[in-house]
JSON list of C-alpha atoms in Angstrom, two decimals:
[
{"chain": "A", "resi": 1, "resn": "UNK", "atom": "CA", "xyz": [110.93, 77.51, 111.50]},
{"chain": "A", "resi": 2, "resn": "UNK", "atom": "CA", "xyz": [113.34, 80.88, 111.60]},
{"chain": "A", "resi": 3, "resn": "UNK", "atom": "CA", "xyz": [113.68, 82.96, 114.68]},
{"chain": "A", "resi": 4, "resn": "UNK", "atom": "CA", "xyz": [115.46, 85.36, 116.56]},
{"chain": "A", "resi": 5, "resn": "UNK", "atom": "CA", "xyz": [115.94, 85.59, 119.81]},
{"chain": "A", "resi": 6, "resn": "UNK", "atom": "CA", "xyz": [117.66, 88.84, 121.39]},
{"chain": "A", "resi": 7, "resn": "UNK", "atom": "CA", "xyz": [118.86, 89.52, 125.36]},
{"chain": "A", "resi": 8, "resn": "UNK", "atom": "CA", "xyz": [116.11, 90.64, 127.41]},
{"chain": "A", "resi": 9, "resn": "UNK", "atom": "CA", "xyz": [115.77, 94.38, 128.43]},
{"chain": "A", "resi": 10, "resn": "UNK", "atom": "CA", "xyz": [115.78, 96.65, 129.63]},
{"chain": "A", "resi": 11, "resn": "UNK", "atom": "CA", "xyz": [119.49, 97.89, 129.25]},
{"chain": "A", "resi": 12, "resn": "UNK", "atom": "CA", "xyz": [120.13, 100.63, 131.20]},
{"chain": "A", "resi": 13, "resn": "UNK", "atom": "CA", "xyz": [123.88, 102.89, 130.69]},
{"chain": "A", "resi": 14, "resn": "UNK", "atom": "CA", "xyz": [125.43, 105.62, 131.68]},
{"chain": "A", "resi": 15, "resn": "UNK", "atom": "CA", "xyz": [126.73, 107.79, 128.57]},
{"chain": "A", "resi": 16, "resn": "UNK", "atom": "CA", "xyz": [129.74, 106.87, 127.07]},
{"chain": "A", "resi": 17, "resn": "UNK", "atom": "CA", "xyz": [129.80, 103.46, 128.33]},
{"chain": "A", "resi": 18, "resn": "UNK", "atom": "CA", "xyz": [130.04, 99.81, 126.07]},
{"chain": "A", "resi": 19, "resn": "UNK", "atom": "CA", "xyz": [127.18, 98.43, 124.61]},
{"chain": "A", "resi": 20, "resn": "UNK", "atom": "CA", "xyz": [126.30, 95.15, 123.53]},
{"chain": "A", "resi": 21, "resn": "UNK", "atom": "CA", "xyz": [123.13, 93.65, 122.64]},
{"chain": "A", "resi": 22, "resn": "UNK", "atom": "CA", "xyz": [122.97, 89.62, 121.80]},
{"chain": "A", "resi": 23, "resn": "UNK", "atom": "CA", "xyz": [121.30, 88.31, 119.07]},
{"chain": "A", "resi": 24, "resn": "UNK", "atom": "CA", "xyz": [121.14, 84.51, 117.71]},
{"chain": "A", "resi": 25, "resn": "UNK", "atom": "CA", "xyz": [119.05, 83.49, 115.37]},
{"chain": "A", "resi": 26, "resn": "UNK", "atom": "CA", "xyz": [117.72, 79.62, 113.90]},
{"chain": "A", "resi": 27, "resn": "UNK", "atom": "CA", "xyz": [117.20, 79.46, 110.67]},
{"chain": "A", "resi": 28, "resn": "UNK", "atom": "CA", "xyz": [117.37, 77.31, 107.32]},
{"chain": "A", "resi": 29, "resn": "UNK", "atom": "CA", "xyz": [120.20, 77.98, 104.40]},
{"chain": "A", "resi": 30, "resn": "UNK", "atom": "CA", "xyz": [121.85, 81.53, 105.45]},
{"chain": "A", "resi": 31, "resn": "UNK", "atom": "CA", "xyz": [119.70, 84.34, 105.90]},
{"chain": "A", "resi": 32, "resn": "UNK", "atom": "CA", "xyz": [120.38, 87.75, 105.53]},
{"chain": "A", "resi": 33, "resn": "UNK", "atom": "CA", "xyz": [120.67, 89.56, 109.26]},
{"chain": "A", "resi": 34, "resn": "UNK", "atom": "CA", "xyz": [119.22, 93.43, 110.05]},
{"chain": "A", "resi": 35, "resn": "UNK", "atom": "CA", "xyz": [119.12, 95.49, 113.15]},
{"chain": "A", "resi": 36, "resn": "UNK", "atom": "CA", "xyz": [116.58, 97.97, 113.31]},
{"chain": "A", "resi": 37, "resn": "UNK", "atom": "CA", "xyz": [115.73, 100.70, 115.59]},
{"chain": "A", "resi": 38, "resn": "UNK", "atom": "CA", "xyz": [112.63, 102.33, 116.86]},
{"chain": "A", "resi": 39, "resn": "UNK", "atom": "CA", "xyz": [113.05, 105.55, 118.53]},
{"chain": "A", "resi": 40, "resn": "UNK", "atom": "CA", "xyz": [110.46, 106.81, 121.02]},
{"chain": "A", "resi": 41, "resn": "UNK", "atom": "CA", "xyz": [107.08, 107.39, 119.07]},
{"chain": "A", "resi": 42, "resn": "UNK", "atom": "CA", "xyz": [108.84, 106.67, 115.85]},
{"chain": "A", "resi": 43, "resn": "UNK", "atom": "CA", "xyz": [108.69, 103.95, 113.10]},
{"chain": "A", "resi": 44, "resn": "UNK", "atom": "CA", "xyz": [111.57, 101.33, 112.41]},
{"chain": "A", "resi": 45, "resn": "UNK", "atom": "CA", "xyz": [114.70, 102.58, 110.67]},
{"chain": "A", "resi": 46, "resn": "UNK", "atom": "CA", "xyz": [117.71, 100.07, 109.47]},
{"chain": "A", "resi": 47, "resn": "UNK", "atom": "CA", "xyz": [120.66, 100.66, 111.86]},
{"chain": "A", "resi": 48, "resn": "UNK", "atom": "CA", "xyz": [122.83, 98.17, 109.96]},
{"chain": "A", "resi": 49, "resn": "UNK", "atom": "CA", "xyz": [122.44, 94.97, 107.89]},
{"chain": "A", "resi": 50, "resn": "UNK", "atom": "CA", "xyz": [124.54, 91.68, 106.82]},
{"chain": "A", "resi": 51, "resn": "UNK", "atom": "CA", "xyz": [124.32, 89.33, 103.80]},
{"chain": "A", "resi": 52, "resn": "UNK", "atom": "CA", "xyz": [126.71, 86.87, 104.18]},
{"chain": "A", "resi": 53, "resn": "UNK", "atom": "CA", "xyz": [128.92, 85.03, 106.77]},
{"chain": "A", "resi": 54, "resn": "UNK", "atom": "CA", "xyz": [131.67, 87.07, 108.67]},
{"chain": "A", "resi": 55, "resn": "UNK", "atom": "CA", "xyz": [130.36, 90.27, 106.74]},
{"chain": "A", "resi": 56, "resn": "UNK", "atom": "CA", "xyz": [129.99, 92.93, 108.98]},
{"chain": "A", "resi": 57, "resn": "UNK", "atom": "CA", "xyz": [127.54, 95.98, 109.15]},
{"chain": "A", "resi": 58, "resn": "UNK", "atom": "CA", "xyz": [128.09, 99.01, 110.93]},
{"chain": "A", "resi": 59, "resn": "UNK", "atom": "CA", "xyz": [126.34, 102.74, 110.75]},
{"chain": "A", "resi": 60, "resn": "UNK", "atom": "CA", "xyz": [126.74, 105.71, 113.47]},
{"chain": "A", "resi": 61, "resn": "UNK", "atom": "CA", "xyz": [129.00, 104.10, 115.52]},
{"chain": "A", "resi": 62, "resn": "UNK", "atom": "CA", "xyz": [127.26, 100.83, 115.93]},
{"chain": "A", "resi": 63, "resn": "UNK", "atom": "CA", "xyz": [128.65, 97.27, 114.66]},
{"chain": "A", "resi": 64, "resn": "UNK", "atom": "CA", "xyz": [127.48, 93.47, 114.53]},
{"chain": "A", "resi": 65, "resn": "UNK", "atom": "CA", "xyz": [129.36, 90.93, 112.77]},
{"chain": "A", "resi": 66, "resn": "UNK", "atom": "CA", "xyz": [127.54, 87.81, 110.83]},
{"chain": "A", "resi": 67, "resn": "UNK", "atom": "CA", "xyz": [128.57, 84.73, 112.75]},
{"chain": "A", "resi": 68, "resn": "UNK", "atom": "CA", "xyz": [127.72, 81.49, 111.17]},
{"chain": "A", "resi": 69, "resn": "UNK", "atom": "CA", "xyz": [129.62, 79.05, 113.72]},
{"chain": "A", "resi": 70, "resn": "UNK", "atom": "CA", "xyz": [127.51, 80.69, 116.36]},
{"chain": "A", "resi": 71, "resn": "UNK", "atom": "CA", "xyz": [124.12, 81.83, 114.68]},
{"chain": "A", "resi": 72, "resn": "UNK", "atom": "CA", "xyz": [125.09, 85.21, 116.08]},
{"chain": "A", "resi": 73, "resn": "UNK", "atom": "CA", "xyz": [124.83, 88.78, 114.96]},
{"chain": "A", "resi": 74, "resn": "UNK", "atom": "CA", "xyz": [125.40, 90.62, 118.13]},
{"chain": "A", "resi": 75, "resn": "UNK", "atom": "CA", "xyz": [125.44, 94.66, 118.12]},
{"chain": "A", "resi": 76, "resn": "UNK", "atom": "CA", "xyz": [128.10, 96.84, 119.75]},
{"chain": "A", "resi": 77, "resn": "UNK", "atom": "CA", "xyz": [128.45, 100.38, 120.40]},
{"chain": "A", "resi": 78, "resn": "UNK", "atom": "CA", "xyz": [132.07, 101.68, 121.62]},
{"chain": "A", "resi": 79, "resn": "UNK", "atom": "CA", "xyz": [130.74, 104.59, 123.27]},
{"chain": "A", "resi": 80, "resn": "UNK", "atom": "CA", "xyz": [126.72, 105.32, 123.63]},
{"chain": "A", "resi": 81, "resn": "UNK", "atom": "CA", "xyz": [125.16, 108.51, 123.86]},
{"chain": "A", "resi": 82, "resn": "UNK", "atom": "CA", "xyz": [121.67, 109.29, 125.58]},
{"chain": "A", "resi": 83, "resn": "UNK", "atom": "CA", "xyz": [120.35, 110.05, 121.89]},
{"chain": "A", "resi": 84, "resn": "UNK", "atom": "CA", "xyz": [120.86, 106.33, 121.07]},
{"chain": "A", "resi": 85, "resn": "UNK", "atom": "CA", "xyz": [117.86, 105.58, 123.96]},
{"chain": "A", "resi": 86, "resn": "UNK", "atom": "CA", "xyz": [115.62, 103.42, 121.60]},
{"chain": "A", "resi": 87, "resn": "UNK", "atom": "CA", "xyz": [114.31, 100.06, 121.33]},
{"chain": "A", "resi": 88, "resn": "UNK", "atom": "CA", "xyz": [116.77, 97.70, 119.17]},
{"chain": "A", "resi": 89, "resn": "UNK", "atom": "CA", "xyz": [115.33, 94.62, 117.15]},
{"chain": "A", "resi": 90, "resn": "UNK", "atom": "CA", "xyz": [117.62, 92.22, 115.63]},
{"chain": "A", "resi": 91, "resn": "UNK", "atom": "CA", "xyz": [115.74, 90.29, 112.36]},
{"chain": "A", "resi": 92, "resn": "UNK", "atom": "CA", "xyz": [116.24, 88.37, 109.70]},
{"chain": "A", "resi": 93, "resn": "UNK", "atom": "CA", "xyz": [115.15, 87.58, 105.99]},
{"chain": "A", "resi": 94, "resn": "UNK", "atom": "CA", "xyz": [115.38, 84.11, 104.62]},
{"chain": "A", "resi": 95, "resn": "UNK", "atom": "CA", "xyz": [116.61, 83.47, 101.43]},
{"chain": "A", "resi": 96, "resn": "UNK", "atom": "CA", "xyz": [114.37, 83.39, 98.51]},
{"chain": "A", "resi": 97, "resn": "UNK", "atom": "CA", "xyz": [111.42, 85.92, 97.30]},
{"chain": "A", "resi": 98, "resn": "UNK", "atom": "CA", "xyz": [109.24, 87.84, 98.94]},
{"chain": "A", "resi": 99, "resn": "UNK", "atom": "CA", "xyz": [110.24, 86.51, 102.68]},
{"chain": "A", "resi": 100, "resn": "UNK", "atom": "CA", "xyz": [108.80, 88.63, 105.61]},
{"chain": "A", "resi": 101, "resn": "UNK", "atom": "CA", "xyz": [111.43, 89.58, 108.36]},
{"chain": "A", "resi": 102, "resn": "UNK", "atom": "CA", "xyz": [111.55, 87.47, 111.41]},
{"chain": "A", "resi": 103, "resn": "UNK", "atom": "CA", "xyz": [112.11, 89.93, 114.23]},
{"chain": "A", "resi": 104, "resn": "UNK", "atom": "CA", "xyz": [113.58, 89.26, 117.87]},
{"chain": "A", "resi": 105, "resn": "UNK", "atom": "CA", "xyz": [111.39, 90.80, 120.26]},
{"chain": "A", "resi": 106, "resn": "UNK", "atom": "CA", "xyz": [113.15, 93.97, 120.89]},
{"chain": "A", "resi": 107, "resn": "UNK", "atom": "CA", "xyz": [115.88, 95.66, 123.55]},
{"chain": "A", "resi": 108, "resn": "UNK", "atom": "CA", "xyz": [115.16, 98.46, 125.24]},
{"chain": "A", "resi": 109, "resn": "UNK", "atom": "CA", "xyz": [117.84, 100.55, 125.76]},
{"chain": "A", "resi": 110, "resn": "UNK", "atom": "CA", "xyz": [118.11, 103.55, 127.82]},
{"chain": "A", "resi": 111, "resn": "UNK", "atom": "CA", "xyz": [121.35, 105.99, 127.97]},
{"chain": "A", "resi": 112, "resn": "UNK", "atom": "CA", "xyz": [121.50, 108.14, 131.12]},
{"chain": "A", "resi": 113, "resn": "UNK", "atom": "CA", "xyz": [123.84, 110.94, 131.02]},
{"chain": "B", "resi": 1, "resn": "UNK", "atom": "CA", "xyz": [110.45, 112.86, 99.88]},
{"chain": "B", "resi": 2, "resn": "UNK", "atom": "CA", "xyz": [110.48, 108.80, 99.18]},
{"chain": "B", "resi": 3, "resn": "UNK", "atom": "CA", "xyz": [109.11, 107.21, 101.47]},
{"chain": "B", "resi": 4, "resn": "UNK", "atom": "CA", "xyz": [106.39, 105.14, 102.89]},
{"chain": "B", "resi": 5, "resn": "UNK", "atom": "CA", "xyz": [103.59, 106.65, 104.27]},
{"chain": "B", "resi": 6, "resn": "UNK", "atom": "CA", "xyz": [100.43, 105.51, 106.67]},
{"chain": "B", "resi": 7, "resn": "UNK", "atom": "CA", "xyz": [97.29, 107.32, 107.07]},
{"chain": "B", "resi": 8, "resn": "UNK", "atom": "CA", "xyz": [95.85, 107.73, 110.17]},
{"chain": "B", "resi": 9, "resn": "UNK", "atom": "CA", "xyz": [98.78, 108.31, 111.92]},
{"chain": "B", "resi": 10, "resn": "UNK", "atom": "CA", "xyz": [96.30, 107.66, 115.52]},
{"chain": "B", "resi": 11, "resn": "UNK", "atom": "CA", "xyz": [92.84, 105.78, 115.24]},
{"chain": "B", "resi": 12, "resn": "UNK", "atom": "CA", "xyz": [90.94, 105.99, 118.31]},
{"chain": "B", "resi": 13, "resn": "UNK", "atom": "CA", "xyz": [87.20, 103.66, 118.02]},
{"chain": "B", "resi": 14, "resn": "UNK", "atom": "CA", "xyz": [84.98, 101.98, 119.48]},
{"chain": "B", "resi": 15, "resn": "UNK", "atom": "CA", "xyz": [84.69, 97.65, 119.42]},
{"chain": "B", "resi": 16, "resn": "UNK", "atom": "CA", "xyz": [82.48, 96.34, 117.11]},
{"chain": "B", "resi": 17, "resn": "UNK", "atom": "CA", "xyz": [83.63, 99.05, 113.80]},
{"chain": "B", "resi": 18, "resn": "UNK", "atom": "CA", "xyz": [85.16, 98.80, 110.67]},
{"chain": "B", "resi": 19, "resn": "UNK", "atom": "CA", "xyz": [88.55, 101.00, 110.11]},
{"chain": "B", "resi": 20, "resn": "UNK", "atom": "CA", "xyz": [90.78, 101.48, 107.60]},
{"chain": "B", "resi": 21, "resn": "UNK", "atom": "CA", "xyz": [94.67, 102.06, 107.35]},
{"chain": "B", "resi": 22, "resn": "UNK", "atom": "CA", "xyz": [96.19, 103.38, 104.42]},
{"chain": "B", "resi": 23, "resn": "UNK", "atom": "CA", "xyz": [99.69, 102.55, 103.18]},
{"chain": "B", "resi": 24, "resn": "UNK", "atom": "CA", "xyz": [101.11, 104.05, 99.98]},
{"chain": "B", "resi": 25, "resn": "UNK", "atom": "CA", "xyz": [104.63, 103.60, 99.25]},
{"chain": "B", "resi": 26, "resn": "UNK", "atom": "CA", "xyz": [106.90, 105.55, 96.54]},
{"chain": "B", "resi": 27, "resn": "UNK", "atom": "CA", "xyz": [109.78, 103.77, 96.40]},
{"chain": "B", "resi": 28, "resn": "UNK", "atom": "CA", "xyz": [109.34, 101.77, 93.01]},
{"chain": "B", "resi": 29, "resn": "UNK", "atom": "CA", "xyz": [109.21, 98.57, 95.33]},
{"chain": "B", "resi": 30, "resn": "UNK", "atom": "CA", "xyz": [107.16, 95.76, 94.27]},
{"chain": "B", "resi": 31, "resn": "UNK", "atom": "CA", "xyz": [106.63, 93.40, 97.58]},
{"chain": "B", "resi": 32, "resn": "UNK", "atom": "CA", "xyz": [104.49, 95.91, 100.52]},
{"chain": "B", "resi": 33, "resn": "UNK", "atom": "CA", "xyz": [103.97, 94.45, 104.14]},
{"chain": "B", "resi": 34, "resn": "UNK", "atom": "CA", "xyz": [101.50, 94.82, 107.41]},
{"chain": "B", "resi": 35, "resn": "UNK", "atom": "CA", "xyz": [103.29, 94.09, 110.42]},
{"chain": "B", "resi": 36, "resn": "UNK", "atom": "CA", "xyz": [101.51, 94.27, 114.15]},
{"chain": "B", "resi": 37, "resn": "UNK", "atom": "CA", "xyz": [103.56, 95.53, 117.07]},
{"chain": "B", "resi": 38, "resn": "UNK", "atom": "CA", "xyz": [102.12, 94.81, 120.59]},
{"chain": "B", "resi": 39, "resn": "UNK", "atom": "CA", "xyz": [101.86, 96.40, 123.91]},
{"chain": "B", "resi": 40, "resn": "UNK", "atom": "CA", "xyz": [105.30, 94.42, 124.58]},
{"chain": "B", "resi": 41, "resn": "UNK", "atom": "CA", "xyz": [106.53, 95.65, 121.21]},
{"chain": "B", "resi": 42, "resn": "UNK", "atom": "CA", "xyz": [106.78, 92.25, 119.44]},
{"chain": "B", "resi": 43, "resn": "UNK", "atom": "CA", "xyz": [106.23, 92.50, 115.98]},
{"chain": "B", "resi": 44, "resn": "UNK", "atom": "CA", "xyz": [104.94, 90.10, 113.33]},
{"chain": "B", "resi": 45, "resn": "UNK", "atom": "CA", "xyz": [104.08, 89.67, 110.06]},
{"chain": "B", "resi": 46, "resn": "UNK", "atom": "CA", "xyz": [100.34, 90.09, 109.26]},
{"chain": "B", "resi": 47, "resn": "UNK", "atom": "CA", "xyz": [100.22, 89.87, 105.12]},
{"chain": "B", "resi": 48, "resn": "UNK", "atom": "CA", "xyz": [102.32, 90.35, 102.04]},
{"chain": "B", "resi": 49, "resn": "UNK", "atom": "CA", "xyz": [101.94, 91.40, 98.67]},
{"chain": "B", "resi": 50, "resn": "UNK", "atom": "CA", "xyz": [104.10, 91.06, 95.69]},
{"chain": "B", "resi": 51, "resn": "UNK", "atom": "CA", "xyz": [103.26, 93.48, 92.78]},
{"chain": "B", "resi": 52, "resn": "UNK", "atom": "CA", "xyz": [99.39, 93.26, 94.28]},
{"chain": "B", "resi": 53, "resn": "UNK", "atom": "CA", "xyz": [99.53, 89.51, 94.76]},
{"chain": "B", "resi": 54, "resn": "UNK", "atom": "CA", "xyz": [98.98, 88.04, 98.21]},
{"chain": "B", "resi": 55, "resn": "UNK", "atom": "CA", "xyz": [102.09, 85.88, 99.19]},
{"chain": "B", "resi": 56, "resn": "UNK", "atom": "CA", "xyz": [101.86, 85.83, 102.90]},
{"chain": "B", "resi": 57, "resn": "UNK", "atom": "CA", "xyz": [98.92, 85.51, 105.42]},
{"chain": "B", "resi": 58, "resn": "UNK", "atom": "CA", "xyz": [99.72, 84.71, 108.16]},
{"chain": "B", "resi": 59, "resn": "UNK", "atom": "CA", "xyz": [96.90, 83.18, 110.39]},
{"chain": "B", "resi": 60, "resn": "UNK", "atom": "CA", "xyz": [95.25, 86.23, 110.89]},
{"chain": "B", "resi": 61, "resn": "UNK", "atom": "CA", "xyz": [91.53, 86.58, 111.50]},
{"chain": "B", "resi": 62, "resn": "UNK", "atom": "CA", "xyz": [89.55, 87.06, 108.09]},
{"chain": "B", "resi": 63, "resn": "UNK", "atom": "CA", "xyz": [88.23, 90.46, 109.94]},
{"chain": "B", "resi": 64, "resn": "UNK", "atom": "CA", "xyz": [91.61, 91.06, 108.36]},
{"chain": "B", "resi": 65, "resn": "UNK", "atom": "CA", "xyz": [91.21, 92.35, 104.55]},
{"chain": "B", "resi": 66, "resn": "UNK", "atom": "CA", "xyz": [94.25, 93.72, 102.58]},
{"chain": "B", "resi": 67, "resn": "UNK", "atom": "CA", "xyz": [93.51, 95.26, 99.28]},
{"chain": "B", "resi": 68, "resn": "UNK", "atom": "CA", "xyz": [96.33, 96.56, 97.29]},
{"chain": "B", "resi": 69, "resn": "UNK", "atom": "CA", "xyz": [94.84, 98.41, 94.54]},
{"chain": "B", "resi": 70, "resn": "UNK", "atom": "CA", "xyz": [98.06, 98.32, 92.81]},
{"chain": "B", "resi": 71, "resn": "UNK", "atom": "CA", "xyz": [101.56, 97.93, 93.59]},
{"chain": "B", "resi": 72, "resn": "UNK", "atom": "CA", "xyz": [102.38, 101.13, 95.23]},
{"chain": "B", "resi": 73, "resn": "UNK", "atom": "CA", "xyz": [99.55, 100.82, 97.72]},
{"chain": "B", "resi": 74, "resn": "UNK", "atom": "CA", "xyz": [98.29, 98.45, 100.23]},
{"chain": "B", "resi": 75, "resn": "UNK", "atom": "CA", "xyz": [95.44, 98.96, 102.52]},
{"chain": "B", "resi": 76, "resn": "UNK", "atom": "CA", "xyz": [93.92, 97.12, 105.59]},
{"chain": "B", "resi": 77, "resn": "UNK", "atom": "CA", "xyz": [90.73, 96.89, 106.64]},
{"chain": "B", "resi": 78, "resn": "UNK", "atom": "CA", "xyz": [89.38, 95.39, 109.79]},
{"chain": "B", "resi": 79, "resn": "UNK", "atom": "CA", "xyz": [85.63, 95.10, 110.45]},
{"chain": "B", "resi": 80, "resn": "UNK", "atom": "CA", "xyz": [84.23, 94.34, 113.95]},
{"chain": "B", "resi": 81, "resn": "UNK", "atom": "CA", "xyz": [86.91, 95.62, 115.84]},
{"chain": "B", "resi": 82, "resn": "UNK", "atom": "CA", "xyz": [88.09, 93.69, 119.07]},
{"chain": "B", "resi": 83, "resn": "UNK", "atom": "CA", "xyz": [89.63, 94.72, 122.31]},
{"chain": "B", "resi": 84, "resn": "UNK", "atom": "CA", "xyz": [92.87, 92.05, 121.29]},
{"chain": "B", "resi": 85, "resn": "UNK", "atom": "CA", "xyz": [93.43, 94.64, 117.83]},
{"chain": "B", "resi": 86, "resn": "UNK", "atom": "CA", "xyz": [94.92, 97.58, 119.92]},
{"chain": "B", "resi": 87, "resn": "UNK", "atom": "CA", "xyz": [98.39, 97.25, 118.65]},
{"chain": "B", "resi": 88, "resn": "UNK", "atom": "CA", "xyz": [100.41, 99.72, 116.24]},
{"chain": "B", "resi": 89, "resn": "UNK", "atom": "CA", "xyz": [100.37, 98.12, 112.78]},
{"chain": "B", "resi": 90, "resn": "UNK", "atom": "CA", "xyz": [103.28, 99.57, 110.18]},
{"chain": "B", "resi": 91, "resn": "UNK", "atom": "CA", "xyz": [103.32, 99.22, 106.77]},
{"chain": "B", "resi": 92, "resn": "UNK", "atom": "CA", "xyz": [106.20, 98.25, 104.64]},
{"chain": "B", "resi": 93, "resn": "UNK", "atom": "CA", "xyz": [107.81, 97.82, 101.37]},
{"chain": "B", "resi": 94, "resn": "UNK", "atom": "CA", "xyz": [111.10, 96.11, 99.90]},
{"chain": "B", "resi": 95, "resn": "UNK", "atom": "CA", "xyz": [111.93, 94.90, 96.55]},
{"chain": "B", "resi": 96, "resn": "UNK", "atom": "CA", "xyz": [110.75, 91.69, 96.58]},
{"chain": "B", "resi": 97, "resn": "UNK", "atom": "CA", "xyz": [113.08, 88.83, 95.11]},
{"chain": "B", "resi": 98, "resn": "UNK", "atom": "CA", "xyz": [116.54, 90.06, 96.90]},
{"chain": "B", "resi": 99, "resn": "UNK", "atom": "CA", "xyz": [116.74, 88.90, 100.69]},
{"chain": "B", "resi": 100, "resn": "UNK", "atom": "CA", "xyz": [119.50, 91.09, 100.82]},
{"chain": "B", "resi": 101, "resn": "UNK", "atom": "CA", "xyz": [117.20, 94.16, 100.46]},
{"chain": "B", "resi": 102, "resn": "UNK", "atom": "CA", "xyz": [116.40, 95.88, 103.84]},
{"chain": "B", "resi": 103, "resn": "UNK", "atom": "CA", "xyz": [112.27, 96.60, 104.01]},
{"chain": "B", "resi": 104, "resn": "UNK", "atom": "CA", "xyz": [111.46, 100.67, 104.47]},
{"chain": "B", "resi": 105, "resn": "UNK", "atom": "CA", "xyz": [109.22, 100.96, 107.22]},
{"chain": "B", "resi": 106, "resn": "UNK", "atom": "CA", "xyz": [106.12, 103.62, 107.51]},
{"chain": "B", "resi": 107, "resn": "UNK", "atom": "CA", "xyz": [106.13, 105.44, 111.08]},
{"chain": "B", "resi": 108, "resn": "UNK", "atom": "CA", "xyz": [103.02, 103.33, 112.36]},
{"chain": "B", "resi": 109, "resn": "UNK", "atom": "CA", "xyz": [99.51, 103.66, 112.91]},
{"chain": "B", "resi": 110, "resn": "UNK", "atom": "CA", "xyz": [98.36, 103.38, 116.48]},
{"chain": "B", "resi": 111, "resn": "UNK", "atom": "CA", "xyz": [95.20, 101.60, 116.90]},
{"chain": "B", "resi": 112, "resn": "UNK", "atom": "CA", "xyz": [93.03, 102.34, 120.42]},
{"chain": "B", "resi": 113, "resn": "UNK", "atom": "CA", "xyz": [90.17, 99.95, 121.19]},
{"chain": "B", "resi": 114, "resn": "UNK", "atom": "CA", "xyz": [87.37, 101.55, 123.63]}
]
């Protein structure tokens, strides 16, 4: 079946500092990719999505490029701030109608200033 | 505003009762979602609708019952509530056929077991 599966958290960064978070993903035919983000007490808003191989998505700052060779869609962040403290889940959507997302199980990431 | 929206926003109960979560949705989207997030913030698909159809269920205990009255609007109900059901379930909505289409999420309704 699909799945995701994202880098363990938490991830913990001083401000201004890199960020990556890995995401791979299994799945049949090419999916479309998401990252979403969950801010503290908050629902799930889209950060970024791709539909199609070597596509990339980006929105405030952040990044992630569709890989197909490596069933990869991971997200980068040149500089963080402590506002971008949230939990990050990396999902995807099969092909076809009606198909629930298939979410990764979520990185925490915390920005100390 | 468009959005999707989820009533109670907390529900606080005791085992053994039957609750209700709201989820109405005014985006002109045709496919509406549950989705349970546990206490390690893993999330999975519970049920989905298309245009008040149910397309998805996925192995979830028939104390499960969504109703989606019509396409704008589906509800859960869950009778003899458990300990295991604390969770925060969110609602959401996409148009259906495109898996290109992001899904709109509702902010969550937090579920408390006593």
């Amino acid at each position: 079946g699909n799945s995701v599966t994202q880098m363990e958290g938490p991830v913990t960064l001083s401000e201004e500092a890199f960020l990556t978070i890995n995401c791979t993903y299994t799945a049949t035919g090419y999916p479309s990719l998401f990252w979403y983000v969950q801010y503290p007490g908050e629902g799930l808003q889209l950060l970024l999505k791709a539909t199609k191989a070597d596509d990339k998505g980006s929105n405030k700052g952040f990044e992630a490029t569709y890989r197909k060779e490596t069933t990869s869609f991971h997200l980068e962040k040149g500089s963080v701030q402590v506002s971008d403290s949230a939990v990050y889940f990396c999902a995807l959507k099969a092909r076809g109608g009606n198909t629930p997302l298939v979410f990764g199980k979520g990185t925490r990431l915390s920005v100390i200033a | 505003d468009t959005a999707v929206s989820q009533t109670p926003k907390y529900l606080v109960t005791q085992m053994g009762n039957d609750k209700s979560i709201k989820c109405e949705q005014n985006l002109g989207h045709d496919t509406m979602y549950w989705y349970k997030q546990d206490s390690k913030k893993f999330l999975k698909i519970m049920f989905s609708y298309n245009n008040k159809e149910l397309i998805i269920n996925e192995t979830v205990p028939n104390r499960f019952s969504p109703k989606s009255p019509d396409k704008a609007h589906l509800n859960l109900h869950i009778n003899s509530l458990e300990l295991g059901d604390s969770a925060v379930y969110f609602c959401a909505s996409s148009s259906g056929d495109y898996s290109n289409q992001p899904q709109h999420f509702g902010d969550g309704t937090r579920l408390s077991i006593l």
